[in-house]
Short mmCIF file of C-alpha atoms in Angstrom, two decimals:
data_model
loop_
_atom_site.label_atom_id
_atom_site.label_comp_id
_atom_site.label_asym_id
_atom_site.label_seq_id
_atom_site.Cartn_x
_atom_site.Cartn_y
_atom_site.Cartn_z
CA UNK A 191 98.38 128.23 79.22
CA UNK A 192 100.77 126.52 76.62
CA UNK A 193 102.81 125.39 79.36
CA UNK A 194 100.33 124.03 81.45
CA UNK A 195 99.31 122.30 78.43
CA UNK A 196 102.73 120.87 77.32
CA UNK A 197 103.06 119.70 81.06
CA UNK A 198 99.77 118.07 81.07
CA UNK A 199 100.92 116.19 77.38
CA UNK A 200 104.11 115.22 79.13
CA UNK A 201 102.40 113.55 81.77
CA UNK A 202 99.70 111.68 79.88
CA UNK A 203 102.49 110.64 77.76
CA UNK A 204 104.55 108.99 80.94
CA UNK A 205 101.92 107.38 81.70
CA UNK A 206 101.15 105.91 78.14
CA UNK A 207 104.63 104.47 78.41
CA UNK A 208 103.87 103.09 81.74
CA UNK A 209 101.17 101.47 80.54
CA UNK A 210 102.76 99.67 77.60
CA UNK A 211 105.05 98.24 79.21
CA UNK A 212 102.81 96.94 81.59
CA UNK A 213 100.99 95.20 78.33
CA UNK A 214 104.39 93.76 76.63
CA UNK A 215 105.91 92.89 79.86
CA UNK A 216 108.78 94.75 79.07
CA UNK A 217 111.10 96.81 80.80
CA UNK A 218 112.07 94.10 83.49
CA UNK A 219 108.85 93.38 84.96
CA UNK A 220 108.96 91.50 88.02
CA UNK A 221 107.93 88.26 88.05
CA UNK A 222 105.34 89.10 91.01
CA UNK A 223 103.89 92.62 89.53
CA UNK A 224 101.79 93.30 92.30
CA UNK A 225 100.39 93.11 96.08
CA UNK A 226 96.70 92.61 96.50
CA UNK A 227 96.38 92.20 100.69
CA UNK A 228 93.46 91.24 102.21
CA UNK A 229 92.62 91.20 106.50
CA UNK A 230 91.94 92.98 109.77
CA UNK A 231 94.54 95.11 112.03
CA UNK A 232 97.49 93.04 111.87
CA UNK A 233 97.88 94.33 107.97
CA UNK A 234 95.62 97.09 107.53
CA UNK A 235 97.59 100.38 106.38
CA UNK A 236 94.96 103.40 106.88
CA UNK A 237 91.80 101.91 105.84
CA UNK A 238 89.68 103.14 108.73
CA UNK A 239 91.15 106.18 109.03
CA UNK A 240 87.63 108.28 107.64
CA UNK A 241 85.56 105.43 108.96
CA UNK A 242 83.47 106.69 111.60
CA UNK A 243 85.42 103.52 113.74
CA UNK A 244 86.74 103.26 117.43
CA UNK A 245 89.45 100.82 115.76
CA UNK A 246 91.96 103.58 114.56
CA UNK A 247 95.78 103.84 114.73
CA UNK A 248 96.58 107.11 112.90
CA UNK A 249 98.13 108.59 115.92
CA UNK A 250 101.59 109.17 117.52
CA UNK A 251 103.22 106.75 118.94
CA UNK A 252 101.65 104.24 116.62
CA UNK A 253 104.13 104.53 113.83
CA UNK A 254 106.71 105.91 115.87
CA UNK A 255 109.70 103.47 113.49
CA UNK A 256 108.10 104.00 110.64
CA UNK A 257 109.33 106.52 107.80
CA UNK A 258 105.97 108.49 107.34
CA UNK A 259 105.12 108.14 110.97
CA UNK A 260 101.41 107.50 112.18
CA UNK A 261 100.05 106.06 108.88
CA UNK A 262 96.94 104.00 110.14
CA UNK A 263 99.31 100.62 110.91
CA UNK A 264 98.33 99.30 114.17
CA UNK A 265 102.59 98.90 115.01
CA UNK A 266 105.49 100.42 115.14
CA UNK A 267 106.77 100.06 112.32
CA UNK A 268 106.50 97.49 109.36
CA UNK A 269 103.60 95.02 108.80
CA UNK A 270 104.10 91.78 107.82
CA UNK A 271 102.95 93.02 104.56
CA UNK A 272 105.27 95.90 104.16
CA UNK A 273 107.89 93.34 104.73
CA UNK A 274 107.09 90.85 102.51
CA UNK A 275 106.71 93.91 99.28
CA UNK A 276 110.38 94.71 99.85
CA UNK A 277 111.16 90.63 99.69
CA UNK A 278 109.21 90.53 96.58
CA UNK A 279 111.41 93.94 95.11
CA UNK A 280 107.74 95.63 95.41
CA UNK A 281 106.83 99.43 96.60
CA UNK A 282 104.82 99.44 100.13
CA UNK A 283 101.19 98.78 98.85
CA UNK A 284 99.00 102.22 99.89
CA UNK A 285 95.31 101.30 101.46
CA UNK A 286 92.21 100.89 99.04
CA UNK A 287 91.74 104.55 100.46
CA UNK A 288 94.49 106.12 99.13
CA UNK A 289 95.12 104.46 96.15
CA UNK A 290 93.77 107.13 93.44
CA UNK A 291 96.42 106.47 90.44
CA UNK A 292 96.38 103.62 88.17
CA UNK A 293 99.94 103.42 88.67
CA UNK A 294 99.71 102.29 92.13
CA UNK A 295 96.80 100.25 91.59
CA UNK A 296 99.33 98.30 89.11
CA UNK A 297 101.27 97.39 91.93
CA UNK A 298 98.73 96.19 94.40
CA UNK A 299 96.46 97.71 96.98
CA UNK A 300 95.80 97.07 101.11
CA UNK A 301 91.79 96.61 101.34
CA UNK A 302 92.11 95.35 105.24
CA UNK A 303 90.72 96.77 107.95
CA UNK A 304 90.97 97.30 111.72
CA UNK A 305 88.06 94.72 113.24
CA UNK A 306 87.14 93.32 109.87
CA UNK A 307 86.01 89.40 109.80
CA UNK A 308 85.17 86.62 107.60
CA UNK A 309 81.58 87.26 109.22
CA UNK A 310 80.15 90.37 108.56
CA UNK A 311 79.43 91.21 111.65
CA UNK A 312 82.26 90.40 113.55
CA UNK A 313 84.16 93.43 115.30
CA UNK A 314 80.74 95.49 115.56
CA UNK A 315 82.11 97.11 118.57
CA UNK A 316 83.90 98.74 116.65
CA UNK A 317 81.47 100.01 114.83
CA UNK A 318 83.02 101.33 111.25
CA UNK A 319 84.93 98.53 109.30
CA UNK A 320 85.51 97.01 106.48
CA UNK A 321 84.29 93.27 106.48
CA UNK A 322 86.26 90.58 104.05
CA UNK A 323 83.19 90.50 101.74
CA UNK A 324 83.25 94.42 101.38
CA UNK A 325 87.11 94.01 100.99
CA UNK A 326 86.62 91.27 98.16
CA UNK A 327 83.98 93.95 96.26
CA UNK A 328 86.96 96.52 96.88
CA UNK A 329 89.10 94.44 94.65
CA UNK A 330 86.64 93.24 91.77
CA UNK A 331 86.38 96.92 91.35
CA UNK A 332 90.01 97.31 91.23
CA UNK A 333 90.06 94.14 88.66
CA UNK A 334 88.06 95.98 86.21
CA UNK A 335 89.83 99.42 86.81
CA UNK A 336 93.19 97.57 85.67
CA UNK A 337 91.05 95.55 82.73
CA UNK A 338 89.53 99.62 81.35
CA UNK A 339 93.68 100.47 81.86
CA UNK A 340 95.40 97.58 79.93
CA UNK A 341 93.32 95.43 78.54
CA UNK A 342 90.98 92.51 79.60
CA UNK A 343 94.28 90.14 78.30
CA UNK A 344 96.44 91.84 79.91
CA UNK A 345 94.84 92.92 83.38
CA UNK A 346 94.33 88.50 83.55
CA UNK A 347 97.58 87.93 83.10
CA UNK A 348 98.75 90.37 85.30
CA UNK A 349 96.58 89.51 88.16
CA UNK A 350 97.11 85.62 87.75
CA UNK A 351 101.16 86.51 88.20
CA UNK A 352 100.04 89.18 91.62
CA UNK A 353 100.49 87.78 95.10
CA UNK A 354 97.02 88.00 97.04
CA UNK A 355 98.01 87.87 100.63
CA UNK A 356 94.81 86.93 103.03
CA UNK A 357 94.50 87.08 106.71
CA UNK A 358 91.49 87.10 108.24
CA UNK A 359 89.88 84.84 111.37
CA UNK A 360 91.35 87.20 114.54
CA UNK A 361 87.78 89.36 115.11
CA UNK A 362 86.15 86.06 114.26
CA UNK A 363 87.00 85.30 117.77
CA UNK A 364 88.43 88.06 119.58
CA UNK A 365 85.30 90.32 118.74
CA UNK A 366 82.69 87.96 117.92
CA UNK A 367 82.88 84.31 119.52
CA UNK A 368 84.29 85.71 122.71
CA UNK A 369 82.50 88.96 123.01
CA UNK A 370 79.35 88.95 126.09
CA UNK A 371 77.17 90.86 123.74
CA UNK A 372 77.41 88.39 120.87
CA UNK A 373 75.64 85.00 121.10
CA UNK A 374 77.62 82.82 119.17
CA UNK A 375 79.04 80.99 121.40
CA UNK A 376 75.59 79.76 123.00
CA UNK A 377 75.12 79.01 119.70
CA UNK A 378 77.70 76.83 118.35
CA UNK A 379 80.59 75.08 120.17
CA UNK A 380 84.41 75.62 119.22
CA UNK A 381 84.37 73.12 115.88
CA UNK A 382 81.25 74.20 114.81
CA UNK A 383 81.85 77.97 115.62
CA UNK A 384 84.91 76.60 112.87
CA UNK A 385 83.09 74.84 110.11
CA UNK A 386 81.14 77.84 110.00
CA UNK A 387 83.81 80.48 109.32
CA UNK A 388 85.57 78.05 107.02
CA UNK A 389 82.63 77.28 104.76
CA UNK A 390 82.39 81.26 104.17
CA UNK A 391 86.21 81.40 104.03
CA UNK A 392 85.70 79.31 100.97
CA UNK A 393 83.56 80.86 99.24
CA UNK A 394 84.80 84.01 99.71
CA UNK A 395 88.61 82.49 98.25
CA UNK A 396 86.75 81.30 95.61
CA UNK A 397 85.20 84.75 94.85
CA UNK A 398 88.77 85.97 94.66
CA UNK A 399 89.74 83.58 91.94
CA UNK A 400 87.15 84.43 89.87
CA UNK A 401 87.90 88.09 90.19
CA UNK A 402 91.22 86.68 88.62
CA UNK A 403 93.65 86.06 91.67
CA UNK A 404 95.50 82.65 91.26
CA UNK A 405 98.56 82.82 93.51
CA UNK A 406 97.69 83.31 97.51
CA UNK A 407 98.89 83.30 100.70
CA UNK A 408 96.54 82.35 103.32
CA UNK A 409 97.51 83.19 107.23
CA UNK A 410 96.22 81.15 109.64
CA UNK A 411 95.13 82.52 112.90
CA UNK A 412 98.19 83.39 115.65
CA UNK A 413 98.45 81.96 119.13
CA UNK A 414 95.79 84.64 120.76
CA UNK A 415 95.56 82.99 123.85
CA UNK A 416 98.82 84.75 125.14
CA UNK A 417 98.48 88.38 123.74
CA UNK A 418 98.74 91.08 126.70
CA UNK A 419 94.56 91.62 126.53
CA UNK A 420 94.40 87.86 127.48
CA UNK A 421 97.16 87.76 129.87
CA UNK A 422 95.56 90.66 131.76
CA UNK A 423 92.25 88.33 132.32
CA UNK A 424 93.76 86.74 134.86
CA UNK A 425 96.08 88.03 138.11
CA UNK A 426 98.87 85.62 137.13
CA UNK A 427 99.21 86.97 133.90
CA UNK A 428 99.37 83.13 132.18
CA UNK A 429 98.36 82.38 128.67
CA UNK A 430 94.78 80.62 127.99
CA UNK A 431 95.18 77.74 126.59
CA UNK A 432 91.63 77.57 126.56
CA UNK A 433 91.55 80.31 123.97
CA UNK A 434 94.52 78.89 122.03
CA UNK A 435 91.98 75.26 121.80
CA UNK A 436 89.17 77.48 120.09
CA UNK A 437 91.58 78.86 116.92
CA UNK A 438 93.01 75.43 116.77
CA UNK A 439 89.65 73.91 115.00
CA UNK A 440 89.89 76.81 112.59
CA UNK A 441 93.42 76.55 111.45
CA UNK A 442 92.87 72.69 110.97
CA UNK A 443 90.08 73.23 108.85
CA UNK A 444 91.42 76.21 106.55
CA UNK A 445 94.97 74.20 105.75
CA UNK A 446 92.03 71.60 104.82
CA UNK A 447 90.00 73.73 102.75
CA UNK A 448 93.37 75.40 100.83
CA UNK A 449 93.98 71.71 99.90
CA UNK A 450 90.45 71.30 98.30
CA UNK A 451 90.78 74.40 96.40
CA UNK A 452 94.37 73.76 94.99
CA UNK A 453 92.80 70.40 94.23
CA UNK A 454 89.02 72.11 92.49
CA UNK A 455 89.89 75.41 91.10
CA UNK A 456 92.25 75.55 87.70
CA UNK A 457 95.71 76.76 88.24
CA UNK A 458 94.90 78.37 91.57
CA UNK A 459 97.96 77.96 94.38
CA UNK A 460 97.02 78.30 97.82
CA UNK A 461 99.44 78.43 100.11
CA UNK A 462 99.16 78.51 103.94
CA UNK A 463 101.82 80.46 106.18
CA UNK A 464 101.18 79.05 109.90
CA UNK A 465 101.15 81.94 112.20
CA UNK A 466 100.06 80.05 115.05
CA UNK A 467 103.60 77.97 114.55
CA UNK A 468 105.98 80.93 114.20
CA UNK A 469 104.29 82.75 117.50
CA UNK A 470 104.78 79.93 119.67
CA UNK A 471 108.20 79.13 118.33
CA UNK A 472 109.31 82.74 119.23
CA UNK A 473 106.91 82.65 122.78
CA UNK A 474 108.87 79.49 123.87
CA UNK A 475 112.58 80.59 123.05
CA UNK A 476 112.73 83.98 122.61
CA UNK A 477 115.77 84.82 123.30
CA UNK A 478 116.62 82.87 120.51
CA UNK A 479 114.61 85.36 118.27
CA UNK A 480 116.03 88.23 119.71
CA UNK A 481 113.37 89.48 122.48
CA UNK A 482 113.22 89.80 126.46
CA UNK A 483 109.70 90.74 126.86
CA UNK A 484 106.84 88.29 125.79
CA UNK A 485 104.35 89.01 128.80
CA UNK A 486 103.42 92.64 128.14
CA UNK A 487 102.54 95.26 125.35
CA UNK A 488 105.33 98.13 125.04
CA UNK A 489 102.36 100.84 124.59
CA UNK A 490 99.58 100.22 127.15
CA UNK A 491 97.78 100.43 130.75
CA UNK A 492 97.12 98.03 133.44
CA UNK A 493 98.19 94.16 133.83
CA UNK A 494 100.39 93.10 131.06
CA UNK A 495 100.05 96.85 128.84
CA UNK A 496 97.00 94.81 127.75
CA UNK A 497 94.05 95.84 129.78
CA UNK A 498 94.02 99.92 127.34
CA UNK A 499 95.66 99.88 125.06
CA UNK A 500 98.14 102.40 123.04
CA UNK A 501 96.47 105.71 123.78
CA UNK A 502 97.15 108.98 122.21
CA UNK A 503 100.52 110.40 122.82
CA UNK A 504 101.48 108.10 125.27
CA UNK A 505 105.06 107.18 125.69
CA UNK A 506 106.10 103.53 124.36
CA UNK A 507 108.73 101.51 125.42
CA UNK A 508 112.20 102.52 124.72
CA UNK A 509 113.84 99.22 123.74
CA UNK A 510 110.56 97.71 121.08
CA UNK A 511 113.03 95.75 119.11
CA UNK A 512 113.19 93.53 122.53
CA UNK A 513 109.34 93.15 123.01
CA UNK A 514 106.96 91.14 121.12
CA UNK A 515 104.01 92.61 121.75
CA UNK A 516 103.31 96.49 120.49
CA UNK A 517 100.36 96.55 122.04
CA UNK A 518 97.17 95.11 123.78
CA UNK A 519 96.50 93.15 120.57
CA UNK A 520 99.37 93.14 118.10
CA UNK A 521 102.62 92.26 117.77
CA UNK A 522 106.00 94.65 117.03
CA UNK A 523 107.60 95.54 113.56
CA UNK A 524 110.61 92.89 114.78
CA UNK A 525 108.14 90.19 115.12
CA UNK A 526 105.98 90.84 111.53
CA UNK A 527 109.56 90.85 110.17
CA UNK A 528 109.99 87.58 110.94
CA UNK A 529 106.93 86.33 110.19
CA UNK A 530 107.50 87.88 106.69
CA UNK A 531 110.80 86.29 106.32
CA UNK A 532 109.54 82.84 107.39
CA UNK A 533 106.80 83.43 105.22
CA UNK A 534 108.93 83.94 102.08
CA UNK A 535 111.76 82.16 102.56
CA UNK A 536 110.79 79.47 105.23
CA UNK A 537 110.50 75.09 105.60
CA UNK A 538 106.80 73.26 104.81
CA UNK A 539 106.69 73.30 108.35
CA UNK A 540 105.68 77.10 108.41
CA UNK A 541 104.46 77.75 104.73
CA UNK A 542 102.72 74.64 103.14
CA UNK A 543 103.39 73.58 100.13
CA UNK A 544 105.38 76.40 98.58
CA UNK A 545 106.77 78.98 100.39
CA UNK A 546 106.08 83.51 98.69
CA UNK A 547 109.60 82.82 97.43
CA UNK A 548 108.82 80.02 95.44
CA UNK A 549 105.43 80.99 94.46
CA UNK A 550 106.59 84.30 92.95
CA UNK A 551 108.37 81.90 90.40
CA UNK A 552 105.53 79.64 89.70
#
């Protein structure tokens, strides 16, 4: 009993320490303290793993190059956000799920979610996921957890130094605008269908900000027309550009709207990393990126590995560090890398007007 006691002292005391440091700033805090991530699939870490969802990736071979294995990542291996914590000298960020200690809530948490959208209702296919408004509600919960731990002072300060990393707008059109059962599109054409999402994008930022976030990163949406699920539309296997012209509007408009809210909200920094750039860059030379496969998912059935994709148990492609696509709908750990490392390190013409590297240091 007196040892179980002593241990249980011990432990509380540890994480007294912890937490005092984390007040005085001591002990060679990083200059970014934390990872607060924000999206759909092409980030989400385990989220809907106990939804009741059809959008799961908690299985073998998802996972298959990544330490713990089958985790919930919809990949291989790395995310672009798993990446981009190792730039910033950060642990991987566990999912809003998982996170159950203060001490890894100090260091950021993954709200996304497989089929989550800007509009709530996007990726109801699905059925179980977590939309970007339920995500945002996620983390003004976990801003007052860290305020009860540290201190309203403190728990500011830290969050205003954090990194929020946003990416949402894929199941805005991939399960909502272009979905048969949804009406949206007889409803509003491609820049309207935009100016729609956008306004909510907006408001929804701004919701952040007041929760206390002041440094983000805001993907914009990637070049969908030529992932293997498109591709295996049509017998030739060619990328719609007719697809691309529909997320154009919408990346227009949110490098817009990051400009108006660096310009209206008080020390915020928005900073836009342009996925749609660095996926046809890599798509029209990739050799020069290191792949020989850009027409097909490595883990899949039918035209392209995009028409099912990565089933239970079934056997990927041996050489994934030479394909871009994983799977039906999302790119492999060698491609988020890169994306990552553009994203922190890369020119104004891929991360506009700082790039994570510089914004850390702001």
């Amino acid at each position: 009993m007196a040892g179980a006691l002593g241990l249980e002292l011990r432990c509380l005391f540890v994480l007294l320490l912890t937490l005092a440091a984390v007040v005085s700033g001591g002990g060679g805090e990083r200059p970014v303290p934390a990872l607060f991530v924000f999206g759909d699939s092409l980030i989400d870490n385990g989220n809907n793993n106990n939804l009741a969802s059809l959008a799961k990736a908690n299985y073998f071979p998802y996972g298959i190059d990544f330490a713990a294995g089958p985790t919930g990542r919809f990949c291989n291996g790395y995310t672009i956000v798993d990446e981009l914590a190792d730039l910033l000298g950060l642990p991987l960020v566990p999912p809003y799920s998982e996170a159950s200690t203060i001490q890894q809530v100090l260091q950021g948490v993954n709200y996304a979610s497989a089929a989550a959208g800007i509009l709530d209702d996007s990726g109801g296919n699905f059925v179980g996921r977590i939309p970007f408004n339920e995500q945002i509600g996620y983390f003004e919960s976990t801003a007052a957890q860290i305020a009860g731990a540290i201190g309203p002072a403190a728990a500011g300060g830290r969050l205003a130094r954090s990194i929020l990393f946003v990416g949402m707008g894929s199941n805005d059109y991939l399960n909502n605008y272009l979905m048969p059962n949804y009406d949206t599109r007889r409803r509003y054409d491609p820049q309207q269908f935009a100016d729609l999402l956008v306004r909510q994008y907006a408001a929804q930022l701004t919701r952040l900000y007041k929760a206390g976030g002041r440094k983000f990163v805001v993907a914009g949406v990637g070049a969908l027309g030529c992932i293997p699920s498109v591709l295996a539309q049509n017998l030739a296997g060619q990328c719609s550009q007719e697809v691309d012209d529909l997320v154009l509007p919408f990346n227009d408009n949110v490098r817009a709207m990051l400009d108006g809210l660096n310009a209206d909200l008080a020390g915020a920094r928005f900073t836009y990393l342009d996925n749609f750039r660095v996926f046809r860059a890599i798509l029209g030379n990739p050799a020069a990126f290191g792949f020989s496969v850009v027409d097909r998912g490595c883990c899949g059935i039918g035209r392209n590995g995009g028409q099912i994709s990565c089933l239970p148990f079934m056997p990927p492609c041996a050489d994934r560090d030479r394909y871009v696509f994983w799977d039906a709908y999302h790119p492999t750990a060698a491609v988020n890398v890169i994306i990552a490392r553009q994203a922190f390190h890369g020119a104004a013409d891929v991360v506009d007007p700082v790039n994570v590297q510089q914004l850390a240091t702001l």
